[in-house]
DNA sequence: GCTTGTTAGTTACAAAAACAACCATTACCA
DNA sequence: TGGTAATGGTTGTTTTTGTAACTAACAAGC
């Protein structure tokens, strides 16, 4: 009986497939924020968190977006230099800093959000809405975003 | 009529979700090749390509794995230093170099393949086999891996 | 056969990420 | 109330990546 050597299919290995799909879609969408605003991936993520959820702290974004705090710290620095974000120390706890978008930040957010919606619609267009719903459900579970998020 | 400001759901945006799921699953699987063999992501990818497809050239891996050639070049360097991979110049075309696993490389591959199979089975276990099939189909299409691969 | 172009792969340098150590402030608790 | 731990956030250093330029070998046109 031969060793079942060739049964493993790399192109069906979920972590591999997930990465290929993620990279492809990220690279395509990246053009929007990179070319038009010179932003990095972490920067648009911070921008979008503040844009969709309103005022947050850096730690809040860390938890929600699952990004390390040093990356957030530097992204906030950049966004604040560009006057897209303002920081305000809390009075109750002087360690924490509230972040929110400036009008310029809001404008950039709205612009990029339109891009995002268009791009997402294009991706979804390849499938039925039932398939998309299932895909989202599965991705959320794989990401561990079922309950918390 | 108010601006539909809050209709965009970041947590449903496909590139974002794909990245979250990809990162989560990659990080978990990473432990296997990182802790046990001190490998980087590109290195296990090269190892797995050579393990599952047999002898290949660097360019062949680039095309199949969609990784830039500089990354492949460095990964091959590392793997060859560790005696997991041997390189052999082609006689027909002295630019090309055939890569294949050494016995030690094969052993590492088989070991990590087992890990991969177990981990993949664990991921798949959260869903029905029909759901998994659909997920794979969708991810391949999103990755642009429909025809070529 | 000699310019021009292409392909396989490497190297050098700049940008970004990971990791650890670090303040400052607040919480715990004996 | 004073010492220890935990938390929010930043900074510094090392790895890893991205980008461009490079060498070497081949291919094609003329």
Short mmCIF file of C-alpha atoms (C1' of nucleotides) in Angstrom, two decimals:
data_model
loop_
_atom_site.label_atom_id
_atom_site.label_comp_id
_atom_site.label_asym_id
_atom_site.label_seq_id
_atom_site.Cartn_x
_atom_site.Cartn_y
_atom_site.Cartn_z
CA UNK A 1 0.00 0.00 0.00
CA UNK A 2 1.56 3.24 -1.13
CA UNK A 3 1.89 6.27 1.09
CA UNK A 4 -0.92 8.66 0.31
CA UNK A 5 1.58 11.30 -0.61
CA UNK A 6 -0.35 13.27 -3.16
CA UNK A 7 -3.62 13.64 -1.36
CA UNK A 8 -2.85 17.05 0.09
CA UNK A 9 -4.06 19.81 -2.21
CA UNK A 10 -2.30 23.06 -1.47
CA UNK A 11 -4.77 25.00 -3.57
CA UNK A 12 -7.60 23.78 -1.36
CA UNK A 13 -5.88 24.49 1.95
CA UNK A 14 -8.10 27.08 3.58
CA UNK A 15 -5.46 29.35 5.11
CA UNK A 16 -3.71 29.45 1.76
CA UNK A 17 -6.88 30.15 -0.19
CA UNK A 18 -7.98 32.78 2.29
CA UNK A 19 -4.68 34.55 1.91
CA UNK A 20 -4.79 34.48 -1.85
CA UNK A 21 -8.29 35.92 -1.90
CA UNK A 22 -7.50 38.49 0.78
CA UNK A 23 -4.36 39.63 -0.94
CA UNK A 24 -5.99 39.93 -4.33
CA UNK A 25 -8.88 42.00 -3.04
CA UNK A 26 -6.72 44.13 -0.78
CA UNK A 27 -4.26 44.93 -3.49
CA UNK A 28 -7.02 46.02 -5.81
CA UNK A 29 -8.69 48.22 -3.23
CA UNK A 30 -5.38 49.57 -2.00
CA UNK A 31 -5.05 51.65 -5.15
CA UNK A 32 -7.86 53.87 -3.90
CA UNK A 33 -6.35 54.98 -0.62
CA UNK A 34 -2.74 54.69 -1.71
CA UNK A 35 -2.86 56.63 -4.94
CA UNK A 36 -5.35 59.23 -3.85
CA UNK A 37 -4.36 59.85 -0.27
CA UNK A 38 -0.95 58.22 0.12
CA UNK A 39 -2.33 56.14 2.94
CA UNK A 40 -1.12 52.87 4.31
CA UNK A 41 -3.42 49.95 5.01
CA UNK A 42 -3.49 50.57 8.74
CA UNK A 43 -4.25 54.20 8.11
CA UNK A 44 -7.36 53.56 6.08
CA UNK A 45 -8.47 51.06 8.65
CA UNK A 46 -8.21 53.64 11.39
CA UNK A 47 -9.93 56.19 9.18
CA UNK A 48 -12.76 53.76 8.49
CA UNK A 49 -13.18 52.82 12.10
CA UNK A 50 -13.50 56.44 13.11
CA UNK A 51 -15.71 57.12 10.14
CA UNK A 52 -18.15 54.30 10.72
CA UNK A 53 -18.15 54.14 14.51
CA UNK A 54 -17.44 57.74 15.43
CA UNK A 55 -15.11 58.77 18.22
CA UNK A 56 -12.94 55.97 19.59
CA UNK A 57 -9.76 55.48 21.56
CA UNK A 58 -6.65 53.84 20.15
CA UNK A 59 -7.22 50.81 22.34
CA UNK A 60 -10.78 50.62 21.13
CA UNK A 61 -9.57 50.43 17.57
CA UNK A 62 -6.94 47.85 18.52
CA UNK A 63 -9.60 45.58 19.98
CA UNK A 64 -12.11 46.01 17.22
CA UNK A 65 -9.70 45.82 14.32
CA UNK A 66 -7.26 43.37 15.88
CA UNK A 67 -4.26 45.47 15.03
CA UNK A 68 -1.28 45.88 17.29
CA UNK A 69 -1.17 49.11 19.23
CA UNK A 70 2.17 50.24 17.81
CA UNK A 71 0.71 50.12 14.34
CA UNK A 72 -2.32 52.09 15.49
CA UNK A 73 -0.11 54.60 17.27
CA UNK A 74 1.89 55.32 14.15
CA UNK A 75 -1.15 55.40 11.90
CA UNK A 76 -2.83 57.92 14.21
CA UNK A 77 0.34 59.99 14.15
CA UNK A 78 0.27 60.14 10.36
CA UNK A 79 -3.45 60.86 10.21
CA UNK A 80 -3.11 63.56 12.77
CA UNK A 81 -0.20 65.19 10.93
CA UNK A 82 -2.37 65.26 7.84
CA UNK A 83 -5.15 66.84 9.86
CA UNK A 84 -7.54 63.96 9.25
CA UNK A 85 -7.79 63.12 12.93
CA UNK A 86 -7.77 65.10 16.16
CA UNK A 87 -6.79 63.75 19.54
CA UNK A 88 -8.27 64.82 22.84
CA UNK A 89 -7.10 63.72 26.26
CA UNK A 90 -9.77 62.39 28.54
CA UNK A 91 -10.38 64.27 31.79
CA UNK A 92 -11.45 61.23 33.77
CA UNK A 93 -8.40 59.20 32.82
CA UNK A 94 -5.47 61.20 31.58
CA UNK A 95 -3.93 58.18 29.89
CA UNK A 96 -6.66 57.78 27.35
CA UNK A 97 -6.99 59.82 24.22
CA UNK A 98 -10.17 60.19 22.21
CA UNK A 99 -9.77 60.19 18.47
CA UNK A 100 -12.13 61.61 15.93
CA UNK A 101 -12.15 62.73 12.33
CA UNK A 102 -11.74 66.34 11.31
CA UNK A 103 -13.96 67.68 8.50
CA UNK A 104 -11.11 66.91 6.11
CA UNK A 105 -10.96 63.42 7.52
CA UNK A 106 -14.70 63.02 7.12
CA UNK A 107 -14.43 64.11 3.50
CA UNK A 108 -11.69 61.59 2.79
CA UNK A 109 -13.70 58.94 4.56
CA UNK A 110 -16.82 59.61 2.53
CA UNK A 111 -14.83 59.59 -0.66
CA UNK A 112 -13.11 56.31 0.13
CA UNK A 113 -16.30 54.80 1.46
CA UNK A 114 -17.88 55.32 -1.93
CA UNK A 115 -14.94 53.56 -3.50
CA UNK A 116 -15.29 50.75 -1.01
CA UNK A 117 -18.97 50.35 -1.65
CA UNK A 118 -18.41 50.23 -5.38
CA UNK A 119 -15.62 47.75 -5.10
CA UNK A 120 -17.55 45.56 -2.71
CA UNK A 121 -20.54 45.61 -5.02
CA UNK A 122 -18.30 44.52 -7.86
CA UNK A 123 -16.99 41.61 -5.83
CA UNK A 124 -20.45 40.59 -4.70
CA UNK A 125 -21.69 40.79 -8.26
CA UNK A 126 -19.91 37.54 -9.03
CA UNK A 127 -22.22 35.64 -6.72
CA UNK A 128 -25.82 35.32 -5.63
CA UNK A 129 -26.86 37.23 -2.55
CA UNK A 130 -27.37 33.94 -0.72
CA UNK A 131 -23.81 32.95 -1.50
CA UNK A 132 -22.53 36.28 -0.28
CA UNK A 133 -24.44 35.95 2.97
CA UNK A 134 -23.01 32.51 3.51
CA UNK A 135 -19.51 33.70 2.66
CA UNK A 136 -19.73 36.50 5.19
CA UNK A 137 -21.03 34.17 7.85
CA UNK A 138 -18.19 31.74 7.24
CA UNK A 139 -15.51 34.42 7.13
CA UNK A 140 -16.75 35.90 10.37
CA UNK A 141 -16.65 32.57 12.06
CA UNK A 142 -13.18 31.81 10.70
CA UNK A 143 -12.02 35.21 11.87
CA UNK A 144 -13.44 34.58 15.32
CA UNK A 145 -15.75 37.55 14.96
CA UNK A 146 -18.94 35.74 15.85
CA UNK A 147 -19.80 37.36 19.14
CA UNK A 148 -17.32 40.15 19.72
CA UNK A 149 -16.48 42.34 16.81
CA UNK B 1 -33.70 63.40 3.41
CA UNK B 2 -30.61 62.62 5.46
CA UNK B 3 -27.36 61.44 3.96
CA UNK B 4 -27.20 57.67 4.24
CA UNK B 5 -24.10 57.95 6.32
CA UNK B 6 -24.35 54.86 8.42
CA UNK B 7 -25.22 52.32 5.79
CA UNK B 8 -21.69 51.20 5.19
CA UNK B 9 -20.80 48.25 7.39
CA UNK B 10 -17.07 47.84 7.75
CA UNK B 11 -17.49 44.41 9.26
CA UNK B 12 -19.24 43.25 6.09
CA UNK B 13 -16.77 44.74 3.66
CA UNK B 14 -15.35 41.75 1.86
CA UNK B 15 -11.68 42.75 1.60
CA UNK B 16 -11.73 43.54 5.31
CA UNK B 17 -13.45 40.29 6.25
CA UNK B 18 -11.18 38.28 4.01
CA UNK B 19 -8.16 39.81 5.67
CA UNK B 20 -9.46 39.13 9.15
CA UNK B 21 -10.19 35.52 8.34
CA UNK B 22 -6.91 35.04 6.50
CA UNK B 23 -4.89 36.58 9.28
CA UNK B 24 -6.57 34.58 11.97
CA UNK B 25 -6.08 31.28 10.21
CA UNK B 26 -2.54 32.08 9.12
CA UNK B 27 -1.47 33.14 12.58
CA UNK B 28 -2.77 29.94 14.06
CA UNK B 29 -1.08 27.74 11.48
CA UNK B 30 2.10 29.79 11.59
CA UNK B 31 2.95 28.34 14.96
CA UNK B 32 3.66 25.02 13.29
CA UNK B 33 6.33 26.13 10.86
CA UNK B 34 7.64 28.99 12.93
CA UNK B 35 8.13 27.29 16.26
CA UNK B 36 9.26 23.96 14.92
CA UNK B 37 11.36 24.98 11.96
CA UNK B 38 11.94 28.70 12.35
CA UNK B 39 10.40 29.24 8.94
CA UNK B 40 8.83 32.33 7.48
CA UNK B 41 5.55 32.28 5.60
CA UNK B 42 7.18 32.45 2.19
CA UNK B 43 9.50 29.64 3.18
CA UNK B 44 6.75 27.21 4.02
CA UNK B 45 4.97 28.17 0.86
CA UNK B 46 8.03 27.30 -1.19
CA UNK B 47 8.49 24.11 0.79
CA UNK B 48 4.88 23.15 0.16
CA UNK B 49 5.05 23.91 -3.50
CA UNK B 50 8.09 21.72 -3.94
CA UNK B 51 6.54 19.10 -1.69
CA UNK B 52 3.22 18.86 -3.46
CA UNK B 53 4.28 19.54 -7.04
CA UNK B 54 7.81 18.15 -7.06
CA UNK B 55 10.71 19.84 -8.80
CA UNK B 56 10.04 23.42 -9.90
CA UNK B 57 11.91 26.54 -10.88
CA UNK B 58 11.76 29.76 -8.90
CA UNK B 59 9.75 31.40 -11.64
CA UNK B 60 7.37 28.48 -11.63
CA UNK B 61 6.72 29.01 -7.95
CA UNK B 62 6.32 32.75 -8.49
CA UNK B 63 3.61 32.17 -11.06
CA UNK B 64 1.78 29.49 -9.16
CA UNK B 65 1.97 31.10 -5.73
CA UNK B 66 1.76 34.70 -6.89
CA UNK B 67 4.72 35.76 -4.82
CA UNK B 68 7.30 38.24 -6.01
CA UNK B 69 10.53 36.76 -7.22
CA UNK B 70 12.67 38.56 -4.67
CA UNK B 71 10.75 36.92 -1.88
CA UNK B 72 11.14 33.54 -3.52
CA UNK B 73 14.81 34.16 -4.07
CA UNK B 74 15.39 34.86 -0.40
CA UNK B 75 13.21 32.00 0.75
CA UNK B 76 15.10 29.58 -1.47
CA UNK B 77 18.36 30.92 -0.10
CA UNK B 78 17.27 30.18 3.46
CA UNK B 79 15.86 26.78 2.62
CA UNK B 80 19.01 25.87 0.77
CA UNK B 81 21.21 27.00 3.67
CA UNK B 82 19.19 24.73 5.91
CA UNK B 83 19.66 21.91 3.44
CA UNK B 84 15.96 21.55 2.80
CA UNK B 85 16.29 22.41 -0.87
CA UNK B 86 18.89 21.75 -3.54
CA UNK B 87 19.38 23.82 -6.64
CA UNK B 88 20.51 22.49 -9.99
CA UNK B 89 21.29 24.59 -13.05
CA UNK B 90 19.59 23.52 -16.23
CA UNK B 91 21.80 22.40 -19.08
CA UNK B 92 19.49 23.61 -21.82
CA UNK B 93 19.14 27.09 -20.36
CA UNK B 94 21.87 28.09 -17.97
CA UNK B 95 19.75 30.84 -16.44
CA UNK B 96 17.18 28.51 -14.96
CA UNK B 97 17.65 26.62 -11.77
CA UNK B 98 15.65 23.56 -10.80
CA UNK B 99 14.68 23.34 -7.17
CA UNK B 100 13.77 20.24 -5.26
CA UNK B 101 13.55 19.04 -1.68
CA UNK B 102 16.32 17.11 0.01
CA UNK B 103 15.38 14.13 2.19
CA UNK B 104 15.44 16.50 5.17
CA UNK B 105 13.18 18.86 3.28
CA UNK B 106 10.83 16.01 2.44
CA UNK B 107 10.69 15.05 6.10
CA UNK B 108 9.88 18.59 7.17
CA UNK B 109 7.28 18.80 4.44
CA UNK B 110 5.57 15.58 5.48
CA UNK B 111 5.57 16.70 9.08
CA UNK B 112 4.10 20.09 8.31
CA UNK B 113 1.67 18.62 5.83
CA UNK B 114 0.20 16.52 8.59
CA UNK B 115 -0.16 19.65 10.69
CA UNK B 116 -1.79 21.40 7.77
CA UNK B 117 -4.24 18.58 7.16
CA UNK B 118 -5.22 18.50 10.81
CA UNK B 119 -5.65 22.21 11.00
CA UNK B 120 -7.63 22.36 7.81
CA UNK B 121 -9.88 19.58 9.03
CA UNK B 122 -10.47 21.54 12.20
CA UNK B 123 -11.45 24.62 10.24
CA UNK B 124 -13.70 22.66 7.92
CA UNK B 125 -15.32 20.99 10.90
CA UNK B 126 -17.20 24.18 11.66
CA UNK B 127 -19.18 23.85 8.45
CA UNK B 128 -20.96 21.35 6.27
CA UNK B 129 -19.05 19.90 3.35
CA UNK B 130 -21.34 21.74 0.97
CA UNK B 131 -20.53 25.01 2.66
CA UNK B 132 -16.83 24.27 2.44
CA UNK B 133 -17.09 23.47 -1.24
CA UNK B 134 -18.89 26.73 -1.85
CA UNK B 135 -16.38 28.67 0.22
CA UNK B 136 -13.48 27.24 -1.78
CA UNK B 137 -15.18 28.02 -5.02
CA UNK B 138 -15.81 31.60 -3.97
CA UNK B 139 -12.33 32.14 -2.62
CA UNK B 140 -10.78 30.81 -5.79
CA UNK B 141 -12.85 33.12 -7.88
CA UNK B 142 -12.06 36.09 -5.65
CA UNK B 143 -8.39 35.22 -5.83
CA UNK B 144 -8.57 35.03 -9.60
CA UNK B 145 -7.55 31.38 -9.52
CA UNK B 146 -10.39 30.06 -11.63
CA UNK B 147 -8.57 28.90 -14.70
CA UNK B 148 -4.86 29.26 -14.06
CA UNK B 149 -3.57 28.14 -10.75
"C1'" DG C 1 27.87 38.51 -35.77
"C1'" DC C 2 26.12 42.49 -33.51
"C1'" DT C 3 22.63 45.43 -31.64
"C1'" DT C 4 18.21 45.25 -29.11
"C1'" DG C 5 15.05 43.02 -26.24
"C1'" DT C 6 13.57 39.42 -22.90
"C1'" DT C 7 13.91 36.20 -19.24
"C1'" DA C 8 15.90 33.93 -14.73
"C1'" DG C 9 17.52 35.17 -10.76
"C1'" DT C 10 20.18 38.23 -7.34
"C1'" DT C 11 21.45 42.33 -4.79
"C1'" DA C 12 21.00 47.03 -2.74
"C1'" DC C 13 18.38 50.30 -0.64
"C1'" DA C 14 14.07 52.31 1.21
"C1'" DA C 15 9.59 51.46 3.48
"C1'" DA C 16 6.95 49.00 6.69
"C1'" DA C 17 6.12 45.57 10.23
"C1'" DA C 18 7.22 42.94 14.53
"C1'" DC C 19 8.95 42.96 18.98
"C1'" DA C 20 10.56 44.66 23.16
"C1'" DA C 21 11.34 48.14 26.30
"C1'" DC C 22 9.77 52.22 27.88
"C1'" DC C 23 6.87 56.55 30.36
"C1'" DA C 24 2.89 58.12 32.59
"C1'" DT C 25 -1.21 57.30 34.86
"C1'" DT C 26 -4.55 54.67 37.31
"C1'" DA C 27 -6.08 50.42 39.98
"C1'" DC C 28 -5.44 47.11 43.48
"C1'" DC C 29 -4.68 45.87 48.05
"C1'" DA C 30 -2.28 44.98 52.31
"C1'" DT D 1 -0.59 55.38 52.07
"C1'" DG D 2 2.74 53.07 49.87
"C1'" DG D 3 4.21 49.37 47.00
"C1'" DT D 4 3.02 46.40 43.10
"C1'" DA D 5 0.58 45.49 39.16
"C1'" DA D 6 -2.09 46.77 35.19
"C1'" DT D 7 -3.41 49.95 31.41
"C1'" DG D 8 -2.98 53.52 27.52
"C1'" DG D 9 0.11 54.92 24.60
"C1'" DT D 10 4.90 55.94 22.55
"C1'" DT D 11 9.67 55.09 21.08
"C1'" DG D 12 13.70 52.39 19.54
"C1'" DT D 13 15.68 48.39 17.35
"C1'" DT D 14 15.56 44.51 14.55
"C1'" DT D 15 13.21 41.72 10.75
"C1'" DT D 16 10.80 41.50 6.77
"C1'" DT D 17 8.93 43.46 2.76
"C1'" DG D 18 8.72 46.35 -1.49
"C1'" DT D 19 10.95 48.51 -5.32
"C1'" DA D 20 14.43 49.29 -8.46
"C1'" DA D 21 18.47 48.35 -10.48
"C1'" DC D 22 21.51 44.92 -11.69
"C1'" DT D 23 24.14 40.48 -13.92
"C1'" DA D 24 24.02 36.64 -16.80
"C1'" DA D 25 22.15 33.94 -20.34
"C1'" DC D 26 19.37 33.51 -24.20
"C1'" DA D 27 16.42 35.08 -28.46
"C1'" DA D 28 15.43 37.70 -32.64
"C1'" DG D 29 16.07 40.77 -36.43
"C1'" DC D 30 18.70 42.37 -39.64
#
